[in-house]
């Protein structure tokens, strides 16, 4: 099994990265080959709505690192998408990557090509952190991430959410969400 972690926080050692690493650790302990890509280290331009992907299967406008993501999406058995909440949504790095997957949306919903027909669909897990203790702050991001996984034809397998991260008295590394993420990572392998 191959599992890809896409890390969308600009903080490489922050709360979201810790949650993602816990999920990948769980998957790795269950025998998966895991890889983490940090979006902030990649050159990913925003979609320019040029519509060149209306006929074809990838973005032809930009020559950047999205090629790596396109390739992995079709190779792996599961993706753990990790993003903190910024202004009620995912980070700009994460959203740029998602928008550039419009080519998969076209393939599935316009060209009606089902890439995984007859095969097991890969699975998608969302892990996220937010400063607010209110669970409602995750809701807009969950809609975006579900739409992303649907477009790339992955089966959404749930989310691990950690709120109240900015309270110094509750360091993320000691919180139960890390165990929850580890278990969710293990479940991706079954
Ligand atoms: C630009 C920016 C916008 C943010 N917007 C929100 C928000 O709308 N709601 C919220 O609960 N937390 C918000 N936060 C707090 C982060 O979600 C929180 O600090 C999170 O733990 C950061 O994760 P990281 O350590 O992985 O980067 C924001 C933080 C930044 C830097």
Tab-separated table of C-alpha atoms and ligand atoms in Angstrom:
chain	number	residue	atom	x	y	z
A	1	UNK	CA	0.000	0.000	0.000
A	2	UNK	CA	1.192	3.492	-0.811
A	3	UNK	CA	-0.036	6.440	1.202
A	4	UNK	CA	0.671	10.067	0.376
A	5	UNK	CA	0.499	12.838	2.960
A	6	UNK	CA	-0.085	16.293	1.494
A	7	UNK	CA	0.888	18.881	4.092
A	8	UNK	CA	-0.698	22.273	3.448
A	9	UNK	CA	0.518	24.350	6.373
A	10	UNK	CA	3.415	26.749	5.814
A	11	UNK	CA	4.657	25.626	9.267
A	12	UNK	CA	6.659	22.484	8.592
A	13	UNK	CA	6.756	21.497	12.274
A	14	UNK	CA	3.392	22.877	13.362
A	15	UNK	CA	0.223	21.336	14.686
A	16	UNK	CA	-1.084	20.156	11.323
A	17	UNK	CA	2.243	18.560	10.409
A	18	UNK	CA	2.219	16.730	13.780
A	19	UNK	CA	-1.286	15.372	13.094
A	20	UNK	CA	-0.295	14.304	9.575
A	21	UNK	CA	2.875	12.618	10.828
A	22	UNK	CA	0.801	10.701	13.397
A	23	UNK	CA	-1.547	9.451	10.644
A	24	UNK	CA	1.416	8.465	8.445
A	25	UNK	CA	3.101	6.741	11.399
A	26	UNK	CA	-0.061	4.673	11.970
A	27	UNK	CA	-0.147	3.747	8.278
A	28	UNK	CA	3.533	2.889	8.244
A	29	UNK	CA	3.154	0.656	11.338
A	30	UNK	CA	0.447	-1.178	9.403
A	31	UNK	CA	2.900	-1.859	6.583
A	32	UNK	CA	2.225	1.029	4.176
A	33	UNK	CA	4.879	2.916	2.240
A	34	UNK	CA	4.333	6.529	3.211
A	35	UNK	CA	5.491	9.811	1.716
A	36	UNK	CA	4.931	13.386	2.911
A	37	UNK	CA	4.895	16.292	0.486
A	38	UNK	CA	4.955	19.819	1.927
A	39	UNK	CA	3.102	22.121	-0.445
A	40	UNK	CA	5.031	25.183	0.741
A	41	UNK	CA	8.237	23.629	-0.637
A	42	UNK	CA	6.667	23.053	-4.045
A	43	UNK	CA	6.093	25.505	-6.878
A	44	UNK	CA	2.320	25.363	-7.389
A	45	UNK	CA	0.678	28.218	-9.244
A	46	UNK	CA	-3.007	29.062	-8.883
A	47	UNK	CA	-5.483	28.025	-11.602
A	48	UNK	CA	-5.854	30.796	-14.214
A	49	UNK	CA	-9.150	29.459	-15.630
A	50	UNK	CA	-7.595	29.130	-19.101
A	51	UNK	CA	-9.767	26.037	-19.709
A	52	UNK	CA	-7.011	24.178	-21.528
A	53	UNK	CA	-7.781	21.206	-19.292
A	54	UNK	CA	-11.310	21.078	-20.759
A	55	UNK	CA	-9.779	18.808	-23.383
A	56	UNK	CA	-7.052	16.721	-21.896
A	57	UNK	CA	-6.110	15.254	-18.618
A	58	UNK	CA	-3.767	17.692	-16.930
A	59	UNK	CA	-3.003	21.389	-16.657
A	60	UNK	CA	-1.039	22.597	-19.674
A	61	UNK	CA	-0.891	26.245	-18.655
A	62	UNK	CA	1.691	25.988	-15.890
A	63	UNK	CA	4.932	24.050	-15.977
A	64	UNK	CA	5.406	23.633	-12.243
A	65	UNK	CA	5.441	20.960	-9.535
A	66	UNK	CA	1.779	19.952	-9.960
A	67	UNK	CA	3.059	17.182	-12.226
A	68	UNK	CA	4.301	15.349	-9.121
A	69	UNK	CA	0.878	15.616	-7.462
A	70	UNK	CA	-1.004	14.491	-10.618
A	71	UNK	CA	1.238	11.443	-10.875
A	72	UNK	CA	0.933	10.481	-7.203
A	73	UNK	CA	-2.869	10.892	-7.218
A	74	UNK	CA	-3.066	8.087	-9.786
A	75	UNK	CA	-0.434	5.925	-8.089
A	76	UNK	CA	-1.266	5.811	-4.395
A	77	UNK	CA	-3.911	3.900	-2.448
A	78	UNK	CA	-4.762	6.758	-0.080
A	79	UNK	CA	-4.089	10.421	0.523
A	80	UNK	CA	-4.037	12.169	3.885
A	81	UNK	CA	-4.694	15.833	3.167
A	82	UNK	CA	-3.590	18.103	6.001
A	83	UNK	CA	-4.379	21.786	6.312
A	84	UNK	CA	-4.917	24.149	9.208
A	85	UNK	CA	-7.925	26.449	9.126
A	86	UNK	CA	-7.154	29.913	7.778
A	87	UNK	CA	-10.107	32.324	7.646
A	88	UNK	CA	-12.595	29.438	7.904
A	89	UNK	CA	-11.039	27.533	5.002
A	90	UNK	CA	-7.948	25.606	3.958
A	91	UNK	CA	-4.655	27.459	3.435
A	92	UNK	CA	-3.825	29.198	0.163
A	93	UNK	CA	-1.210	26.515	-0.592
A	94	UNK	CA	-3.814	23.780	-0.181
A	95	UNK	CA	-6.491	25.590	-2.182
A	96	UNK	CA	-4.105	26.292	-5.069
A	97	UNK	CA	-3.311	22.570	-5.275
A	98	UNK	CA	-7.015	21.651	-5.108
A	99	UNK	CA	-8.023	24.139	-7.835
A	100	UNK	CA	-5.341	22.745	-10.112
A	101	UNK	CA	-7.166	19.400	-9.898
A	102	UNK	CA	-9.950	20.784	-12.090
A	103	UNK	CA	-8.577	18.482	-14.813
A	104	UNK	CA	-9.744	15.480	-12.722
A	105	UNK	CA	-13.168	17.097	-12.306
A	106	UNK	CA	-13.451	17.428	-16.102
A	107	UNK	CA	-12.332	13.839	-16.595
A	108	UNK	CA	-14.930	12.508	-14.147
A	109	UNK	CA	-17.940	14.773	-14.583
A	110	UNK	CA	-17.653	15.999	-18.216
A	111	UNK	CA	-15.814	13.199	-20.005
A	112	UNK	CA	-17.493	10.619	-17.705
A	113	UNK	CA	-14.287	8.645	-17.366
A	114	UNK	CA	-14.147	6.591	-14.179
A	115	UNK	CA	-10.476	5.925	-13.682
A	116	UNK	CA	-11.034	3.277	-10.994
A	117	UNK	CA	-13.873	1.395	-12.739
A	118	UNK	CA	-13.773	-2.176	-11.495
A	119	UNK	CA	-10.873	-1.402	-9.166
A	120	UNK	CA	-10.825	-0.410	-5.525
A	121	UNK	CA	-11.095	3.370	-5.232
A	122	UNK	CA	-8.328	5.011	-3.200
A	123	UNK	CA	-9.294	6.641	0.077
A	124	UNK	CA	-8.954	10.183	1.362
A	125	UNK	CA	-8.560	11.331	4.941
A	126	UNK	CA	-8.587	14.976	6.069
A	127	UNK	CA	-6.655	16.165	9.122
A	128	UNK	CA	-6.923	19.739	10.314
A	129	UNK	CA	-6.151	22.123	13.159
A	130	UNK	CA	-7.754	25.393	14.188
A	131	UNK	CA	-7.200	27.924	16.890
A	132	UNK	CA	-10.869	28.128	17.778
A	133	UNK	CA	-12.410	25.603	20.181
A	134	UNK	CA	-15.621	25.645	18.082
A	135	UNK	CA	-16.029	22.640	15.767
A	136	UNK	CA	-18.068	24.776	13.355
A	137	UNK	CA	-14.876	26.443	12.061
A	138	UNK	CA	-13.942	23.224	10.257
A	139	UNK	CA	-17.171	22.929	8.286
A	140	UNK	CA	-16.358	25.071	5.201
A	141	UNK	CA	-13.003	23.281	4.800
A	142	UNK	CA	-14.637	19.868	5.080
A	143	UNK	CA	-16.932	20.752	2.145
A	144	UNK	CA	-13.929	21.833	0.051
A	145	UNK	CA	-11.926	18.716	0.900
A	146	UNK	CA	-14.862	16.391	0.212
A	147	UNK	CA	-15.303	18.059	-3.207
A	148	UNK	CA	-11.573	17.580	-3.858
A	149	UNK	CA	-11.622	13.868	-3.029
A	150	UNK	CA	-14.819	13.385	-5.082
A	151	UNK	CA	-13.214	15.113	-8.089
A	152	UNK	CA	-10.141	12.904	-8.012
A	153	UNK	CA	-12.536	9.945	-7.542
A	154	UNK	CA	-11.322	8.982	-4.080
A	155	UNK	CA	-13.618	7.668	-1.381
A	156	UNK	CA	-13.821	10.096	1.539
A	157	UNK	CA	-12.978	8.211	4.703
A	158	UNK	CA	-13.414	10.937	7.297
A	159	UNK	CA	-11.507	13.527	9.210
A	160	UNK	CA	-9.473	14.106	12.350
A	161	UNK	CA	-9.942	17.617	13.682
A	162	UNK	CA	-8.068	19.365	16.448
A	163	UNK	CA	-9.374	22.681	17.740
A	164	UNK	CA	-8.081	25.065	20.395
A	165	UNK	CA	-4.507	24.699	19.161
A	166	UNK	CA	-3.385	28.167	20.097
A	167	UNK	CA	-3.872	27.664	23.813
A	168	UNK	CA	-0.358	27.217	25.186
A	169	UNK	CA	-1.708	25.076	28.020
A	170	UNK	CA	-2.782	22.386	25.545
A	171	UNK	CA	0.278	21.467	23.474
A	172	UNK	CA	-0.800	19.447	20.438
A	173	UNK	CA	1.694	16.700	20.996
A	174	UNK	CA	0.019	15.679	24.254
A	175	UNK	CA	-3.517	15.643	22.910
A	176	UNK	CA	-5.684	12.621	22.085
A	177	UNK	CA	-6.110	13.783	18.460
A	178	UNK	CA	-2.627	12.438	17.776
A	179	UNK	CA	-3.738	8.927	18.782
A	180	UNK	CA	-6.933	9.440	16.774
A	181	UNK	CA	-4.866	10.385	13.711
A	182	UNK	CA	-2.609	7.357	14.200
A	183	UNK	CA	-5.637	5.041	14.340
A	184	UNK	CA	-7.175	6.723	11.261
A	185	UNK	CA	-3.865	6.179	9.441
A	186	UNK	CA	-3.915	2.488	10.378
A	187	UNK	CA	-7.515	2.161	9.146
A	188	UNK	CA	-6.499	3.450	5.706
A	189	UNK	CA	-4.509	0.236	5.316
A	190	UNK	CA	-7.434	-2.144	5.875
B	1	LIG	C1	-3.707	33.584	8.513
B	1	LIG	C2	-4.323	32.739	9.598
B	1	LIG	C3	-5.701	32.613	9.621
B	1	LIG	C4	-6.299	31.827	10.614
B	1	LIG	N1	-7.658	31.697	10.613
B	1	LIG	C5	-8.262	30.931	11.559
B	1	LIG	C6	-9.687	30.785	11.574
B	1	LIG	O1	-10.422	31.310	10.745
B	1	LIG	N2	-10.230	30.018	12.548
B	1	LIG	C7	-9.461	29.407	13.520
B	1	LIG	O2	-10.006	28.725	14.374
B	1	LIG	N3	-8.103	29.517	13.516
B	1	LIG	C8	-7.488	30.269	12.570
B	1	LIG	N4	-6.112	30.386	12.555
B	1	LIG	C9	-5.304	29.633	13.560
B	1	LIG	C10	-4.713	28.332	12.987
B	1	LIG	O3	-5.700	27.519	12.399
B	1	LIG	C11	-4.019	27.539	14.101
B	1	LIG	O4	-3.000	28.331	14.676
B	1	LIG	C12	-3.448	26.227	13.611
B	1	LIG	O5	-3.106	25.416	14.715
B	1	LIG	C13	-2.208	26.431	12.745
B	1	LIG	O6	-1.735	25.175	12.360
B	1	LIG	P1	-0.189	24.916	12.003
B	1	LIG	O7	0.564	24.986	13.297
B	1	LIG	O8	-0.164	23.581	11.430
B	1	LIG	O9	0.228	25.928	11.018
B	1	LIG	C14	-5.486	31.180	11.604
B	1	LIG	C15	-4.092	31.325	11.548
B	1	LIG	C16	-3.510	32.096	10.563
B	1	LIG	C17	-1.995	32.221	10.515
